[in-house]
Amino acid sequence: MEKIYVLTDQESLAFYSMDVYRSIETPIAVIKPGSVEELQEAVRVTTGLDVAVITRGGGGSYTDAYLPATAQSLIIDTSRLNKIIEINEEDMFITVEPGVTWAEMAAGLPREI
């Protein structure tokens, strides 16, 4: 995984330690995979470490869902996993990666849906 997508600077860690309302603990690092293979590698590398691994999507939680509860936490930010995989007009479903925003999804849909 490229070093640029592993964040350890204090400014980034402070950002990732907060949701809309509060901060609990600061993570030791944030990993931002850009492919399924990078996500698999991140999970492989962190398996067996004595750290809590937390996934974060868009970062709009109001419920502490992605906040580190312990200082020994690592966040995997899925925002770079932002591809639309499939739009099935016949069965009316869409398959997206976890980093796709509502706006990106809407822009990718045909007008008539």
PDB file of C-alpha atoms in Angstrom:
ATOM      1  CA  MET A   1       0.000   0.000   0.000  1.00  0.00           C
ATOM      2  CA  GLU A   2       1.317   3.426  -0.878  1.00  0.00           C
ATOM      3  CA  LYS A   3       2.555   5.420   2.124  1.00  0.00           C
ATOM      4  CA  ILE A   4       0.486   8.432   1.070  1.00  0.00           C
ATOM      5  CA  TYR A   5      -2.674   6.495   1.956  1.00  0.00           C
ATOM      6  CA  VAL A   6      -1.586   5.632   5.480  1.00  0.00           C
ATOM      7  CA  LEU A   7      -2.196   8.713   7.605  1.00  0.00           C
ATOM      8  CA  THR A   8      -0.359   9.250  10.878  1.00  0.00           C
ATOM      9  CA  ASP A   9      -0.024  13.039  11.086  1.00  0.00           C
ATOM     10  CA  GLN A  10      -1.705  14.710  14.059  1.00  0.00           C
ATOM     11  CA  GLU A  11      -4.057  16.873  11.972  1.00  0.00           C
ATOM     12  CA  SER A  12      -5.477  13.855  10.102  1.00  0.00           C
ATOM     13  CA  LEU A  13      -5.748  11.759  13.261  1.00  0.00           C
ATOM     14  CA  ALA A  14      -7.593  14.588  15.037  1.00  0.00           C
ATOM     15  CA  PHE A  15     -10.049  14.806  12.121  1.00  0.00           C
ATOM     16  CA  TYR A  16     -10.703  11.052  12.185  1.00  0.00           C
ATOM     17  CA  SER A  17     -11.189  11.041  15.955  1.00  0.00           C
ATOM     18  CA  MET A  18     -14.386  13.122  15.686  1.00  0.00           C
ATOM     19  CA  ASP A  19     -17.923  12.681  14.441  1.00  0.00           C
ATOM     20  CA  VAL A  20     -20.527  15.421  14.173  1.00  0.00           C
ATOM     21  CA  TYR A  21     -20.702  15.970  17.933  1.00  0.00           C
ATOM     22  CA  ARG A  22     -17.638  14.738  19.759  1.00  0.00           C
ATOM     23  CA  SER A  23     -14.293  12.997  19.993  1.00  0.00           C
ATOM     24  CA  ILE A  24     -13.487  10.012  22.204  1.00  0.00           C
ATOM     25  CA  GLU A  25      -9.963   8.735  21.402  1.00  0.00           C
ATOM     26  CA  THR A  26      -7.419   9.407  18.673  1.00  0.00           C
ATOM     27  CA  PRO A  27      -6.546   6.458  16.402  1.00  0.00           C
ATOM     28  CA  ILE A  28      -2.935   5.410  15.870  1.00  0.00           C
ATOM     29  CA  ALA A  29      -3.358   5.520  12.082  1.00  0.00           C
ATOM     30  CA  VAL A  30      -5.849   5.747   9.235  1.00  0.00           C
ATOM     31  CA  ILE A  31      -5.593   3.504   6.181  1.00  0.00           C
ATOM     32  CA  LYS A  32      -7.350   4.628   2.984  1.00  0.00           C
ATOM     33  CA  PRO A  33      -7.452   1.698   0.536  1.00  0.00           C
ATOM     34  CA  GLY A  34      -8.288   2.479  -3.085  1.00  0.00           C
ATOM     35  CA  SER A  35      -9.017  -1.044  -4.270  1.00  0.00           C
ATOM     36  CA  VAL A  36     -10.399  -4.307  -2.964  1.00  0.00           C
ATOM     37  CA  GLU A  37      -6.850  -5.685  -3.007  1.00  0.00           C
ATOM     38  CA  GLU A  38      -5.591  -2.806  -0.845  1.00  0.00           C
ATOM     39  CA  LEU A  39      -8.504  -3.335   1.554  1.00  0.00           C
ATOM     40  CA  GLN A  40      -7.641  -7.039   1.768  1.00  0.00           C
ATOM     41  CA  GLU A  41      -4.003  -6.153   2.434  1.00  0.00           C
ATOM     42  CA  ALA A  42      -5.008  -3.706   5.183  1.00  0.00           C
ATOM     43  CA  VAL A  43      -7.098  -6.393   6.879  1.00  0.00           C
ATOM     44  CA  ARG A  44      -4.315  -8.960   6.453  1.00  0.00           C
ATOM     45  CA  VAL A  45      -1.707  -6.627   7.968  1.00  0.00           C
ATOM     46  CA  THR A  46      -3.882  -5.670  10.941  1.00  0.00           C
ATOM     47  CA  THR A  47      -5.076  -9.196  11.743  1.00  0.00           C
ATOM     48  CA  GLY A  48      -3.358 -10.407  14.880  1.00  0.00           C
ATOM     49  CA  LEU A  49      -2.325  -6.946  16.049  1.00  0.00           C
ATOM     50  CA  ASP A  50      -3.612  -5.859  19.422  1.00  0.00           C
ATOM     51  CA  VAL A  51      -5.678  -3.020  17.949  1.00  0.00           C
ATOM     52  CA  ALA A  52      -9.339  -2.337  17.300  1.00  0.00           C
ATOM     53  CA  VAL A  53     -10.003  -2.001  13.565  1.00  0.00           C
ATOM     54  CA  ILE A  54     -12.845   0.376  12.696  1.00  0.00           C
ATOM     55  CA  THR A  55     -14.322   0.991   9.258  1.00  0.00           C
ATOM     56  CA  ARG A  56     -15.489   4.432   8.222  1.00  0.00           C
ATOM     57  CA  GLY A  57     -17.617   5.284   5.216  1.00  0.00           C
ATOM     58  CA  GLY A  58     -18.722   8.840   4.566  1.00  0.00           C
ATOM     59  CA  GLY A  59     -18.128  10.067   8.101  1.00  0.00           C
ATOM     60  CA  GLY A  60     -21.650  11.332   8.713  1.00  0.00           C
ATOM     61  CA  SER A  61     -22.371   9.392  11.893  1.00  0.00           C
ATOM     62  CA  TYR A  62     -24.233  10.992  14.770  1.00  0.00           C
ATOM     63  CA  THR A  63     -23.895   7.913  16.977  1.00  0.00           C
ATOM     64  CA  ASP A  64     -20.158   7.350  17.570  1.00  0.00           C
ATOM     65  CA  ALA A  65     -20.329   4.510  15.018  1.00  0.00           C
ATOM     66  CA  TYR A  66     -16.782   4.956  13.715  1.00  0.00           C
ATOM     67  CA  LEU A  67     -15.138   6.698  16.668  1.00  0.00           C
ATOM     68  CA  PRO A  68     -12.222   4.948  18.354  1.00  0.00           C
ATOM     69  CA  ALA A  69     -13.222   3.879  21.868  1.00  0.00           C
ATOM     70  CA  THR A  70      -9.617   3.070  22.726  1.00  0.00           C
ATOM     71  CA  ALA A  71      -6.292   4.678  21.829  1.00  0.00           C
ATOM     72  CA  GLN A  72      -5.193   1.341  20.349  1.00  0.00           C
ATOM     73  CA  SER A  73      -7.455   1.781  17.312  1.00  0.00           C
ATOM     74  CA  LEU A  74      -6.886   1.861  13.581  1.00  0.00           C
ATOM     75  CA  ILE A  75      -9.423   3.287  11.133  1.00  0.00           C
ATOM     76  CA  ILE A  76      -9.945   1.958   7.617  1.00  0.00           C
ATOM     77  CA  ASP A  77     -11.506   4.803   5.614  1.00  0.00           C
ATOM     78  CA  THR A  78     -13.373   3.370   2.617  1.00  0.00           C
ATOM     79  CA  SER A  79     -13.968   6.713   0.847  1.00  0.00           C
ATOM     80  CA  ARG A  80     -11.489   5.859  -1.942  1.00  0.00           C
ATOM     81  CA  LEU A  81     -13.515   2.726  -2.751  1.00  0.00           C
ATOM     82  CA  ASN A  82     -15.878   4.814  -4.842  1.00  0.00           C
ATOM     83  CA  LYS A  83     -16.810   2.864  -7.956  1.00  0.00           C
ATOM     84  CA  ILE A  84     -20.276   2.066  -9.227  1.00  0.00           C
ATOM     85  CA  ILE A  85     -20.048  -1.669  -9.944  1.00  0.00           C
ATOM     86  CA  GLU A  86     -23.404  -2.355 -11.575  1.00  0.00           C
ATOM     87  CA  ILE A  87     -26.618  -0.587 -12.492  1.00  0.00           C
ATOM     88  CA  ASN A  88     -29.338  -3.153 -13.192  1.00  0.00           C
ATOM     89  CA  GLU A  89     -32.256  -1.297 -14.732  1.00  0.00           C
ATOM     90  CA  GLU A  90     -34.368  -4.405 -15.305  1.00  0.00           C
ATOM     91  CA  ASP A  91     -34.306  -5.571 -11.676  1.00  0.00           C
ATOM     92  CA  MET A  92     -33.892  -1.994 -10.399  1.00  0.00           C
ATOM     93  CA  PHE A  93     -30.815  -2.278  -8.204  1.00  0.00           C
ATOM     94  CA  ILE A  94     -27.381  -0.739  -8.073  1.00  0.00           C
ATOM     95  CA  THR A  95     -24.194  -2.200  -6.626  1.00  0.00           C
ATOM     96  CA  VAL A  96     -21.621   0.290  -5.371  1.00  0.00           C
ATOM     97  CA  GLU A  97     -18.429   0.293  -3.353  1.00  0.00           C
ATOM     98  CA  PRO A  98     -18.740   1.771   0.154  1.00  0.00           C
ATOM     99  CA  GLY A  99     -17.150   5.115  -0.733  1.00  0.00           C
ATOM    100  CA  VAL A 100     -19.750   6.107  -3.347  1.00  0.00           C
ATOM    101  CA  THR A 101     -21.699   9.165  -2.208  1.00  0.00           C
ATOM    102  CA  TRP A 102     -25.406   9.721  -2.800  1.00  0.00           C
ATOM    103  CA  ALA A 103     -24.516  12.481  -5.290  1.00  0.00           C
ATOM    104  CA  GLU A 104     -22.126  10.220  -7.233  1.00  0.00           C
ATOM    105  CA  MET A 105     -24.708   7.456  -7.310  1.00  0.00           C
ATOM    106  CA  ALA A 106     -27.453   9.796  -8.536  1.00  0.00           C
ATOM    107  CA  ALA A 107     -25.152  11.216 -11.223  1.00  0.00           C
ATOM    108  CA  GLY A 108     -24.346   7.685 -12.435  1.00  0.00           C
ATOM    109  CA  LEU A 109     -27.977   6.635 -12.830  1.00  0.00           C
ATOM    110  CA  PRO A 110     -29.811   6.981 -16.142  1.00  0.00           C
ATOM    111  CA  ARG A 111     -32.358   9.830 -16.165  1.00  0.00           C
ATOM    112  CA  GLU A 112     -35.368   7.548 -16.647  1.00  0.00           C
ATOM    113  CA  ILE A 113     -34.812   5.598 -13.406  1.00  0.00           C
TER     114      ILE A 113
END
